[in-house]
Protein backbone atom coordinates (compact mmCIF):
# COMPACT_ATOMS: atom_id res chain seq x y z
CA MET A 1 85.88 103.94 94.60
CA SER A 2 88.30 105.08 97.31
CA LYS A 3 91.93 105.99 96.66
CA GLU A 4 93.09 102.87 98.52
CA LYS A 5 91.14 100.63 96.17
CA GLU A 6 92.41 102.49 93.11
CA HIS A 7 96.04 101.88 94.10
CA LYS A 8 96.45 98.14 94.57
CA THR A 9 99.50 96.86 96.38
CA ASN A 10 101.79 94.15 95.07
CA ALA A 11 100.25 91.81 97.65
CA VAL A 12 96.71 92.41 96.36
CA ARG A 13 97.84 92.05 92.74
CA GLU A 14 99.55 88.72 93.49
CA MET A 15 96.50 87.38 95.33
CA GLU A 16 94.31 88.39 92.38
CA ALA A 17 96.71 86.86 89.84
CA ALA A 18 96.52 83.56 91.75
CA HIS A 19 92.70 83.74 91.72
CA ALA A 20 92.86 83.31 95.49
CA ASP A 21 89.82 83.43 97.75
CA PHE A 22 90.55 86.61 99.71
CA ALA A 23 89.11 89.93 100.83
CA VAL A 24 90.89 93.24 101.26
CA ARG A 25 90.00 95.25 104.32
CA TYR A 26 90.93 98.95 104.12
CA PHE A 27 90.78 101.26 107.13
CA GLU A 28 91.72 104.85 107.86
CA CYS A 29 95.12 104.99 109.45
CA PRO A 30 97.42 108.04 109.21
CA GLU A 31 100.37 106.13 110.73
CA ALA A 32 101.39 102.59 111.61
CA LEU A 33 99.31 100.96 114.33
CA SER A 34 100.32 98.08 116.54
CA GLY A 35 98.95 94.72 115.45
CA MET A 36 96.62 94.73 118.45
CA GLU A 37 95.24 98.12 117.36
CA VAL A 38 94.71 96.80 113.82
CA ALA A 39 92.80 93.77 115.15
CA ALA A 40 90.64 96.02 117.36
CA THR A 41 89.99 98.48 114.52
CA LEU A 42 88.76 95.64 112.30
CA GLY A 43 86.85 93.86 115.09
CA GLN A 44 89.00 90.74 114.77
CA ASP A 45 90.31 88.19 117.27
CA PRO A 46 94.01 89.14 117.61
CA ASP A 47 94.89 85.44 117.50
CA CYS A 48 93.90 85.25 113.81
CA VAL A 49 95.59 88.52 112.78
CA PHE A 50 99.25 87.95 111.91
CA LYS A 51 102.19 90.32 111.77
CA THR A 52 104.98 89.77 109.26
CA LEU A 53 108.53 89.80 110.61
CA VAL A 54 111.68 89.70 108.52
CA THR A 55 114.86 88.16 109.90
CA GLN A 56 118.38 87.24 108.90
CA ALA A 57 120.16 84.09 109.89
CA LYS A 58 123.81 83.79 110.82
CA SER A 59 124.24 82.16 107.39
CA GLY A 60 123.12 85.40 105.73
CA GLN A 61 119.80 83.94 104.48
CA HIS A 62 116.66 86.01 105.12
CA TYR A 63 113.48 84.45 106.48
CA VAL A 64 109.93 85.70 106.96
CA PHE A 65 107.94 84.74 110.04
CA MET A 66 104.24 85.39 110.67
CA VAL A 67 103.01 85.39 114.26
CA PRO A 68 99.72 86.44 115.87
CA VAL A 69 99.79 90.16 116.69
CA ALA A 70 99.49 89.50 120.44
CA CYS A 71 102.52 87.19 120.39
CA GLU A 72 106.27 87.51 120.03
CA LEU A 73 108.55 85.56 117.75
CA ASP A 74 110.75 83.09 119.63
CA LEU A 75 114.09 83.53 117.83
CA LYS A 76 115.39 80.13 118.99
CA LYS A 77 112.27 78.33 117.73
CA ALA A 78 112.44 80.36 114.50
CA ALA A 79 116.06 79.33 113.93
CA GLN A 80 115.17 75.71 114.62
CA ALA A 81 112.22 75.84 112.18
CA ALA A 82 114.50 77.29 109.49
CA GLY A 83 117.33 74.84 110.20
CA GLU A 84 119.66 77.69 111.21
CA LYS A 85 121.94 78.17 114.22
CA ALA A 86 120.75 81.69 115.00
CA ILE A 87 118.32 84.29 113.65
CA THR A 88 117.98 88.00 114.39
CA MET A 89 115.44 90.62 113.36
CA ILE A 90 116.60 92.88 110.55
CA LYS A 91 116.93 96.60 111.25
CA SER A 92 113.91 98.71 110.32
CA ARG A 93 115.93 100.70 107.76
CA GLU A 94 116.73 97.44 105.90
CA LEU A 95 113.07 96.48 105.42
CA LEU A 96 112.12 98.70 102.46
CA PRO A 97 115.17 98.00 100.26
CA LEU A 98 114.97 94.26 101.01
CA THR A 99 111.21 93.67 100.72
CA GLY A 100 109.70 96.73 99.05
CA TYR A 101 107.51 97.28 102.12
CA ILE A 102 107.66 99.66 105.07
CA HIS A 103 107.33 98.91 108.78
CA GLY A 104 103.62 98.54 109.58
CA GLY A 105 102.78 97.57 106.01
CA CYS A 106 104.96 94.52 105.36
CA SER A 107 103.13 91.64 103.69
CA PRO A 108 104.43 88.10 103.15
CA VAL A 109 102.93 88.36 99.64
CA GLY A 110 104.51 90.51 96.93
CA MET A 111 107.97 91.06 98.39
CA LYS A 112 110.80 91.96 95.99
CA LYS A 113 112.17 88.45 96.50
CA LEU A 114 110.52 85.28 97.77
CA PHE A 115 112.07 84.31 101.11
CA PRO A 116 111.44 81.08 103.05
CA THR A 117 108.30 81.87 105.04
CA PHE A 118 106.90 80.35 108.23
CA ILE A 119 103.64 80.99 110.06
CA ASP A 120 102.83 80.07 113.63
CA GLU A 121 101.02 76.73 113.72
CA THR A 122 98.02 78.36 115.45
CA ALA A 123 97.00 79.71 112.02
CA GLU A 124 95.67 76.22 111.28
CA LEU A 125 92.99 76.74 113.95
CA TYR A 126 91.15 79.44 111.97
CA ASP A 127 88.98 79.33 108.86
CA ARG A 128 90.44 82.68 107.78
CA ILE A 129 93.48 84.65 108.87
CA MET A 130 94.48 88.27 108.31
CA PHE A 131 97.83 89.85 107.49
CA SER A 132 99.13 93.07 105.99
CA GLY A 133 98.00 93.83 102.48
CA GLY A 134 101.22 95.66 101.74
CA ARG A 135 100.55 99.12 103.11
CA ILE A 136 99.45 100.77 106.32
CA GLY A 137 95.64 100.63 106.48
CA CYS A 138 95.26 97.53 104.31
CA GLN A 139 94.78 93.95 105.50
CA ILE A 140 94.17 90.75 103.53
CA GLU A 141 91.75 88.15 104.91
CA THR A 142 92.03 84.63 103.48
CA PRO A 143 92.13 80.96 104.42
CA LEU A 144 95.65 79.76 105.27
CA SER A 145 95.45 77.31 102.36
CA GLU A 146 94.95 80.20 99.92
CA LEU A 147 97.97 82.06 101.31
CA GLN A 148 99.95 78.83 100.89
CA ARG A 149 98.94 78.65 97.22
CA VAL A 150 100.49 82.09 96.64
CA VAL A 151 103.52 81.86 98.96
CA PRO A 152 104.99 78.53 100.14
CA VAL A 153 104.36 79.06 103.86
CA LYS A 154 105.28 76.35 106.37
CA CYS A 155 103.53 76.02 109.72
CA ALA A 156 105.76 75.79 112.81
CA ASP A 157 105.75 76.44 116.55
CA ILE A 158 107.56 79.82 116.52
CA THR A 159 106.03 81.97 119.27
CA VAL A 160 107.18 82.70 122.79
CA VAL A 161 105.19 80.68 125.31
C-alpha cells in the first residue's frame, strides 16, 4: 500500500462514511499542477474534471464554486446563483485556515465548515466527474449524485462563456 493510500484525506474519509460510490485516483505530483495538467495526467476529458474555488460575498458569507478545469468562474453569475450582490475570490493565504485545504488540493468535501456549494451545470452531462481529493496528487471520481449526497451541491450556470 502506498503512503498516499495510508494517509486518507478528510474528503476520502467523508466519502467513505457516506458509503458513496467513488474512486480515489492518486498520482505522483511534487507540486500543484494546473487543472488541465491534472486532467491530462489522469487521461480525463477536462470538461468532467472540476476545480474547487472558494469565494466571499459582499455580505461576508463564503461560497464554494466548482467549475471545469478549462473554464473560469464568472463572478457575476456566481453572485446571482448565490443570491448575492457581489462575490470575490478569497486570497490564497486565507484558504488553509478557512477550509483546512491548500491551493491545488482544495476539495468541496471535508472542509472545516460546510459552505453553500455550487457546481457548473455541465456536470450533469457526465456519468462521473472528478475533483480534488483533498491534497495535491489525489482526485475523487464519482457520479454528481453521489457528491450531492455528501455535500448539498446546487447546479448553476457559473462559467465564463
